[in-house]
PDB file of C-alpha atoms in Angstrom:
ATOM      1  CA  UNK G   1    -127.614 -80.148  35.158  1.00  0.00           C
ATOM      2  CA  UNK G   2    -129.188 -83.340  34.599  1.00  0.00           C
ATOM      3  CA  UNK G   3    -133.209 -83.373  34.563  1.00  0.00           C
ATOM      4  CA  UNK G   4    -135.702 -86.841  33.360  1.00  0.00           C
ATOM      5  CA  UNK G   5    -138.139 -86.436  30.933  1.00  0.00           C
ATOM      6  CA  UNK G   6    -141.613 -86.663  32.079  1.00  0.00           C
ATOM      7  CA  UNK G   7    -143.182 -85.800  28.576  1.00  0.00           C
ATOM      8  CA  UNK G   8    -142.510 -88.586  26.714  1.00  0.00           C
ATOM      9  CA  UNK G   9    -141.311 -86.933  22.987  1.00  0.00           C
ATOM     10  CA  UNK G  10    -140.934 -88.451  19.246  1.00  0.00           C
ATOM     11  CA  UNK G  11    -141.105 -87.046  15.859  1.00  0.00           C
ATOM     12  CA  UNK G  12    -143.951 -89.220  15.151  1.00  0.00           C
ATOM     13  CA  UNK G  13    -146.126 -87.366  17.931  1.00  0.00           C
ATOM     14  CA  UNK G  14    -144.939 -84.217  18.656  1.00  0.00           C
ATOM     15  CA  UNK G  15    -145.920 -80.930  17.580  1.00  0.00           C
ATOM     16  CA  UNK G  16    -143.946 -77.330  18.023  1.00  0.00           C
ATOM     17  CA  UNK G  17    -145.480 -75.660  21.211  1.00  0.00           C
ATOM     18  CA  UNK G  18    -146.629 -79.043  22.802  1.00  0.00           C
ATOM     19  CA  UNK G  19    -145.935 -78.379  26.289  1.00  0.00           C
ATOM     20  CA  UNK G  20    -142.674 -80.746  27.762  1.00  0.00           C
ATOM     21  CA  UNK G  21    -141.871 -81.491  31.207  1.00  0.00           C
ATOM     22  CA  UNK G  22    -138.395 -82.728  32.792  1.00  0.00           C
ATOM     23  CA  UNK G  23    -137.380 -83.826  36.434  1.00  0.00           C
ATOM     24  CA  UNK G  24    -134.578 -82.019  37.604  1.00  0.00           C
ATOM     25  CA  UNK G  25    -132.197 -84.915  38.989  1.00  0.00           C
ATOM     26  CA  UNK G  26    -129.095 -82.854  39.924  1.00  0.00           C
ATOM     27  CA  UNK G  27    -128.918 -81.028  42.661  1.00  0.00           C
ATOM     28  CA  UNK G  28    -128.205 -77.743  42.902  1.00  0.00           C
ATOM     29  CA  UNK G  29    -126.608 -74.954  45.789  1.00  0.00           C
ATOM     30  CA  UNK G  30    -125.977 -71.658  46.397  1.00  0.00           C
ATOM     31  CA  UNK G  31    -124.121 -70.767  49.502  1.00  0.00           C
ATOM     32  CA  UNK G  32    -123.802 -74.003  50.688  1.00  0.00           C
ATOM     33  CA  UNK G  33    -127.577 -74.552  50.588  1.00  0.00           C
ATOM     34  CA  UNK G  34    -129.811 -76.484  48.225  1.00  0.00           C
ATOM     35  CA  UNK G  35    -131.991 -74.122  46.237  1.00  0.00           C
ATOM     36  CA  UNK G  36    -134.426 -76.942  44.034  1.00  0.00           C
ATOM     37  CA  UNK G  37    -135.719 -79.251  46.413  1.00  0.00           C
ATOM     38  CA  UNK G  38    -137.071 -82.538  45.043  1.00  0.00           C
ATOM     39  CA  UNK G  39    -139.852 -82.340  42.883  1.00  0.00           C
ATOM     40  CA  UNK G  40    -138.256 -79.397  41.095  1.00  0.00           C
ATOM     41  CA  UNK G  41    -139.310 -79.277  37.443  1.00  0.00           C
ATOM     42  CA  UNK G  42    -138.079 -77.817  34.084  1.00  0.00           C
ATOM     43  CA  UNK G  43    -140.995 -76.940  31.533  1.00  0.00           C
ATOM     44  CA  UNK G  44    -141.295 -75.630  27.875  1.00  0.00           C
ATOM     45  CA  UNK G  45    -142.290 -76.285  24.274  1.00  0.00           C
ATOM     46  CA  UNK G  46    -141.361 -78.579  21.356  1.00  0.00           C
ATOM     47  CA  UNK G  47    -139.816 -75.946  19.190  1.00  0.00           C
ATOM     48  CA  UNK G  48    -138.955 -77.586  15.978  1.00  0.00           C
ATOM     49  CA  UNK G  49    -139.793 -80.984  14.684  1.00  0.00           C
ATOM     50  CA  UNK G  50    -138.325 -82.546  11.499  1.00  0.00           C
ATOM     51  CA  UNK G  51    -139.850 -86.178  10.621  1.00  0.00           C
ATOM     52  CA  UNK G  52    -137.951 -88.342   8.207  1.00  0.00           C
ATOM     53  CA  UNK G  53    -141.770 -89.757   7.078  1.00  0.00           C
ATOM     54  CA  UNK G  54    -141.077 -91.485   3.414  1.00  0.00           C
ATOM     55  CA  UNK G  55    -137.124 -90.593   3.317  1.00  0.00           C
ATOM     56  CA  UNK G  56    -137.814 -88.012   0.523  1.00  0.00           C
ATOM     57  CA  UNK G  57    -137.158 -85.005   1.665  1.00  0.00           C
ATOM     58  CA  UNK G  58    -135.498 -85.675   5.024  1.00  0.00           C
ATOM     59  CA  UNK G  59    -132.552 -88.287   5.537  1.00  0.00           C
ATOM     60  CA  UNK G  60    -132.590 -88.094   9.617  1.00  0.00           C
ATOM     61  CA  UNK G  61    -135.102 -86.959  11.786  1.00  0.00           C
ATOM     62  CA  UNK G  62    -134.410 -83.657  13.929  1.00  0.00           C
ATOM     63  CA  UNK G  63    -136.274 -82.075  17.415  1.00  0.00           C
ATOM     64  CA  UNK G  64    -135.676 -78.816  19.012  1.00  0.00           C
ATOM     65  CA  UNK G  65    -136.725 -78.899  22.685  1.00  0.00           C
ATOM     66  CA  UNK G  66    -136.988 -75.718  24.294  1.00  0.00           C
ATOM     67  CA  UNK G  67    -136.996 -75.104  28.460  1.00  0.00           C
ATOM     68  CA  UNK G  68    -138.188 -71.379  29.406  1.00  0.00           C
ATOM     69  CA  UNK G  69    -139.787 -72.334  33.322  1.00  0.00           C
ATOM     70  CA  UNK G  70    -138.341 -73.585  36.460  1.00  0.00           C
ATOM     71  CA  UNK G  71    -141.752 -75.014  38.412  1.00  0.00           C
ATOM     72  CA  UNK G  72    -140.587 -75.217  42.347  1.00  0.00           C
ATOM     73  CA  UNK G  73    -142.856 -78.259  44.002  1.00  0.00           C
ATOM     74  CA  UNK G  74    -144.382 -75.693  46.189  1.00  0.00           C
ATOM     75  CA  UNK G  75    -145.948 -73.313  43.545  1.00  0.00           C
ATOM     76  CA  UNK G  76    -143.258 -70.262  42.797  1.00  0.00           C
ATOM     77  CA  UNK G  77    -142.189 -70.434  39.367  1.00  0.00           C
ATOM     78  CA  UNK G  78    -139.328 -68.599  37.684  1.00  0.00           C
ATOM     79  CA  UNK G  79    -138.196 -67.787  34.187  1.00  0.00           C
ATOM     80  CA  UNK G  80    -135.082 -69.474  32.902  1.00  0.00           C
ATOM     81  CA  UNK G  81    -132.846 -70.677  29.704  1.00  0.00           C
ATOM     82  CA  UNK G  82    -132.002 -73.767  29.123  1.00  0.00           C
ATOM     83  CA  UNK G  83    -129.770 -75.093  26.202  1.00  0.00           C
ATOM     84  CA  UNK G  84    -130.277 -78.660  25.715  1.00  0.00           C
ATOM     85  CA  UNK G  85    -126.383 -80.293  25.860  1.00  0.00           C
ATOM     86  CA  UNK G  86    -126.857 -83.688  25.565  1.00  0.00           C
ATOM     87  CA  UNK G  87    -128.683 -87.023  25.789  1.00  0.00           C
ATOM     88  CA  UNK G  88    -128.119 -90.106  27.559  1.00  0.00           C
ATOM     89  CA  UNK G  89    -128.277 -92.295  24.529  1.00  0.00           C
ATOM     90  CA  UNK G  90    -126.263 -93.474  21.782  1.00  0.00           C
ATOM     91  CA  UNK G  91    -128.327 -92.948  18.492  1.00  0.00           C
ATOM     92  CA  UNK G  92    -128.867 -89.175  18.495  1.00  0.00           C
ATOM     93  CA  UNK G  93    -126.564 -86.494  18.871  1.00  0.00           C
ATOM     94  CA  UNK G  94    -127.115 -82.836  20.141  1.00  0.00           C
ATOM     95  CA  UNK G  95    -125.639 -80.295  18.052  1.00  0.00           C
ATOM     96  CA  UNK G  96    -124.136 -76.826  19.786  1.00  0.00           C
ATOM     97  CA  UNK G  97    -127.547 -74.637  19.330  1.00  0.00           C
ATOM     98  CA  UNK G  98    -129.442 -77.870  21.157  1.00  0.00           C
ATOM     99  CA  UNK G  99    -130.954 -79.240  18.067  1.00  0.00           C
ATOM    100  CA  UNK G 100    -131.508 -83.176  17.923  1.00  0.00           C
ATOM    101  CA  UNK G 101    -130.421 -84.790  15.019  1.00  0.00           C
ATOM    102  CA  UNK G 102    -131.263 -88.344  14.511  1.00  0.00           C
ATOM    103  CA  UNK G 103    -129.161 -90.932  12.721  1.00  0.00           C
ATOM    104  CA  UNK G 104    -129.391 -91.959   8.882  1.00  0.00           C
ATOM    105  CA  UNK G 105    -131.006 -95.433   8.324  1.00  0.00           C
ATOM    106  CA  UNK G 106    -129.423 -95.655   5.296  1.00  0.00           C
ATOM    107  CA  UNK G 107    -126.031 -94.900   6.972  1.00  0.00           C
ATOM    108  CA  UNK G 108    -126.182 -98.474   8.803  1.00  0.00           C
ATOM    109  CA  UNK G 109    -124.324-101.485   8.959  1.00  0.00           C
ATOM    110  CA  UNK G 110    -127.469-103.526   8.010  1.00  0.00           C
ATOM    111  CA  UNK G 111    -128.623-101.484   5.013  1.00  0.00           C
ATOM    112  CA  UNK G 112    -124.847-101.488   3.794  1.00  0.00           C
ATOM    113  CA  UNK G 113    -124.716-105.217   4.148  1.00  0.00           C
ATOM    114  CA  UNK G 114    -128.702-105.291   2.134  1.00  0.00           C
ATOM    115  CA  UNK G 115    -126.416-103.180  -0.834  1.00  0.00           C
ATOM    116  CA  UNK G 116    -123.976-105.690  -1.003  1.00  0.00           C
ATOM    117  CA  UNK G 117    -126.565-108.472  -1.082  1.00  0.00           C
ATOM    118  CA  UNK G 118    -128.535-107.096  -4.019  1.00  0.00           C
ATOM    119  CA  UNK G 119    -125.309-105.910  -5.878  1.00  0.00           C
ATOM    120  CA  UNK G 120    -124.257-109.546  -5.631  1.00  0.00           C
ATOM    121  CA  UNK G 121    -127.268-111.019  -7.130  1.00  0.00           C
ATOM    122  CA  UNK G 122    -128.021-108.898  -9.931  1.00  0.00           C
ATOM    123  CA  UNK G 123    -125.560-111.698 -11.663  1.00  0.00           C
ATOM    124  CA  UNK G 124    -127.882-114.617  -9.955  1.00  0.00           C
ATOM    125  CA  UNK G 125    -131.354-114.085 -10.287  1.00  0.00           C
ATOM    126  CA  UNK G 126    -132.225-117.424  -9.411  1.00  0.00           C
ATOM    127  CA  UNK G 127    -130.421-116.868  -5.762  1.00  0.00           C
ATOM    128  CA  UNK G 128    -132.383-113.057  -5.685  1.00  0.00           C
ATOM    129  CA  UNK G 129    -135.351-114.442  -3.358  1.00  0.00           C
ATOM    130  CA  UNK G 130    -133.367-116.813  -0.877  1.00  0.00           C
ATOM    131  CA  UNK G 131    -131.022-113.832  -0.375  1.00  0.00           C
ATOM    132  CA  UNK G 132    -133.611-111.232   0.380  1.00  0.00           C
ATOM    133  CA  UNK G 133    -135.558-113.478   2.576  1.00  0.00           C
ATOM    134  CA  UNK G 134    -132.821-113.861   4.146  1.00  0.00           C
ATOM    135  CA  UNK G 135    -131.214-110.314   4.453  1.00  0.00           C
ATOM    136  CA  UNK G 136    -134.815-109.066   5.828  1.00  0.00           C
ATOM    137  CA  UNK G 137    -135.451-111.901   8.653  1.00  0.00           C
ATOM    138  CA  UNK G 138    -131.548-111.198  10.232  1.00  0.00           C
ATOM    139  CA  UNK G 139    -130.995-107.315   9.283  1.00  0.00           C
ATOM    140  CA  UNK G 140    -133.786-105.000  10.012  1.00  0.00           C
ATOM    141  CA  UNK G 141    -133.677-101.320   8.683  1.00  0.00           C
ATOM    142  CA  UNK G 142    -133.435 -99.098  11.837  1.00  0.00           C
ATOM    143  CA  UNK G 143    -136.189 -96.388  12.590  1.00  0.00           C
ATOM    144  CA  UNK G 144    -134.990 -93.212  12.047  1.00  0.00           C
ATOM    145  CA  UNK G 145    -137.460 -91.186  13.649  1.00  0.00           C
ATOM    146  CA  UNK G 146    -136.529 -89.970  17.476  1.00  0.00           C
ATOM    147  CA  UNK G 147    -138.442 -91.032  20.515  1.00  0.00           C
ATOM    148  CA  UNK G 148    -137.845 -90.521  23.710  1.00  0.00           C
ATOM    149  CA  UNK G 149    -139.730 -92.096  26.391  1.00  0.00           C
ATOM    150  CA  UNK G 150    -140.429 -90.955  29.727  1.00  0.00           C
ATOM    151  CA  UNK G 151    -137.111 -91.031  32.495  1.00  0.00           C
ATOM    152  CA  UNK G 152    -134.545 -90.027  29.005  1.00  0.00           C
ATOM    153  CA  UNK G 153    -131.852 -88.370  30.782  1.00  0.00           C
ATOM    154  CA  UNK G 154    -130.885 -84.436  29.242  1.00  0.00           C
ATOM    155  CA  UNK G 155    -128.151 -83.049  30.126  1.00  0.00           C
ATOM    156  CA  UNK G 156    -128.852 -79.494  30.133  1.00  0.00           C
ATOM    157  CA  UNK G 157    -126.535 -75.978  30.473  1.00  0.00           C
ATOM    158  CA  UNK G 158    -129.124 -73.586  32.440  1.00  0.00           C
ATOM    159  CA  UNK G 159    -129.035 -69.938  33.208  1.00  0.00           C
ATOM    160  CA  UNK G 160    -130.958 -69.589  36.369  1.00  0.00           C
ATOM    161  CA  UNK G 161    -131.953 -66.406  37.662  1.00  0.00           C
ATOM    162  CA  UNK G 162    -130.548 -63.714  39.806  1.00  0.00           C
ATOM    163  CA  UNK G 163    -132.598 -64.622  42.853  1.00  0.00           C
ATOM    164  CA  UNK G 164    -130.677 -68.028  43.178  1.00  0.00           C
ATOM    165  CA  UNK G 165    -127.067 -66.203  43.190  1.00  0.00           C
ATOM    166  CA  UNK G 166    -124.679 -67.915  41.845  1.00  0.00           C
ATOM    167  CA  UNK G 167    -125.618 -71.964  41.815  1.00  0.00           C
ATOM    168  CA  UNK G 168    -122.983 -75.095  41.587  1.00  0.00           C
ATOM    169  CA  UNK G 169    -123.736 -78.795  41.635  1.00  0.00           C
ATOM    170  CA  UNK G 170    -123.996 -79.604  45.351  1.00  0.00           C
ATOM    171  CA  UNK G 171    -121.289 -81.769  46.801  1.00  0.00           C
ATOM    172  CA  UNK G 172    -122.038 -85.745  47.676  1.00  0.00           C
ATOM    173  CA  UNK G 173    -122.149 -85.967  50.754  1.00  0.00           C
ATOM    174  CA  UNK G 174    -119.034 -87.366  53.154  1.00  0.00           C
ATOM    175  CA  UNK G 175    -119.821 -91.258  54.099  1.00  0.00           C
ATOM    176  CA  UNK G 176    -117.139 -92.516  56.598  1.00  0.00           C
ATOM    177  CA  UNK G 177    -117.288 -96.024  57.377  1.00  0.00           C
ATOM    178  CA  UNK G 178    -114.912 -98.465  58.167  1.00  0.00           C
ATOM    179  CA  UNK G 179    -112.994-101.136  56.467  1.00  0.00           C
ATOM    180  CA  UNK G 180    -115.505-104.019  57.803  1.00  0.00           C
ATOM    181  CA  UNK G 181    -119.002-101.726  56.155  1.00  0.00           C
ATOM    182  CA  UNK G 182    -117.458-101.505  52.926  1.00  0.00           C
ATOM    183  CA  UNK G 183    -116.593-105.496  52.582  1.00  0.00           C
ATOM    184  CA  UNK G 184    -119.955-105.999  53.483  1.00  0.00           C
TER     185      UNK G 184
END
């Protein structure tokens, strides 16, 4: 399923067991019939947080997000697993145990293109200062710590429980309209 982050989550911030929230945006039937009405929210813990802080240590920054409730708008609350599957972003990638992992800063274009600059004027020093004035107002080294702000989309494989049956995504429904509606 899909679900929005409400909490918003970085590496800078966060702290394992600081309580996370998420939307639940798909929805989801059993026996025809939707079973999480709107409102419908996933909650848990930060479980792991790596920070890159000074580069020393780590290279890329890594979170561990863990969902354990399913909070119904009106008040019944269940216990459920949820493997985090994905994220609707480019920079980060979700490994198959759920774990973040952020990218390398020193793995990008712009910091390769900063090596070649300084490589090239070790020969020049006299061209040394125009070069690196220039390198750091047109390539700027990318944050590798992981935020997320609130409305990320996860994309999340959840085992929910017993009571529900067995769940599916529900279909969209059938819109019939004529040739003229769908010009318009």
């Amino acid at each position: 399923i899909e679900a929005r982050l409400l909490t918003p989550v970085s590496t800078y911030n966060a702290k394992p067991g600081m309580e996370i929230a998420a939307a639940v945006a798909t929805p989801v039937c059993a026996d025809g019939m939707s079973v999480l009405p709107e409102g419908t929210e996933l909650r848990g813990a930060v479980k792991r947080v790596g920070k890159v802080g000074l580069g020393l240590i780590h290279e890329s920054a890594g979170l561990q997000l863990e969902f354990t409730r399913l909070q119904l708008p009106d008040g019944p609350e269940y216990t459920v697993s949820a493997l985090l599957a994905g994220i609707d972003n480019v920079r980060e990638r979700v490994d198959k145990k759920g774990k973040i992992h952020g990218i390398r800063a020193t793995a990008t274009l712009s910091n390769r293109f900063g090596e070649r600059i300084a490589f090239a004027v070790l020969g020049h020093p006299a061209v040394m200062i125009p070069l690196f004035v220039a390198e750091s107002a047109l390539f700027h080294f990318p944050d590798p710590e992981i935020a997320f702000r609130r409305g990320t989309v996860l994309q999340l494989r959840v085992e929910f429980p017993e009571q529900f049956g067995e769940v599916t995504a529900c279909p969209l429904p059938e819109v019939e309209s004529s040739p003229e509606e769908w010009a318009d």
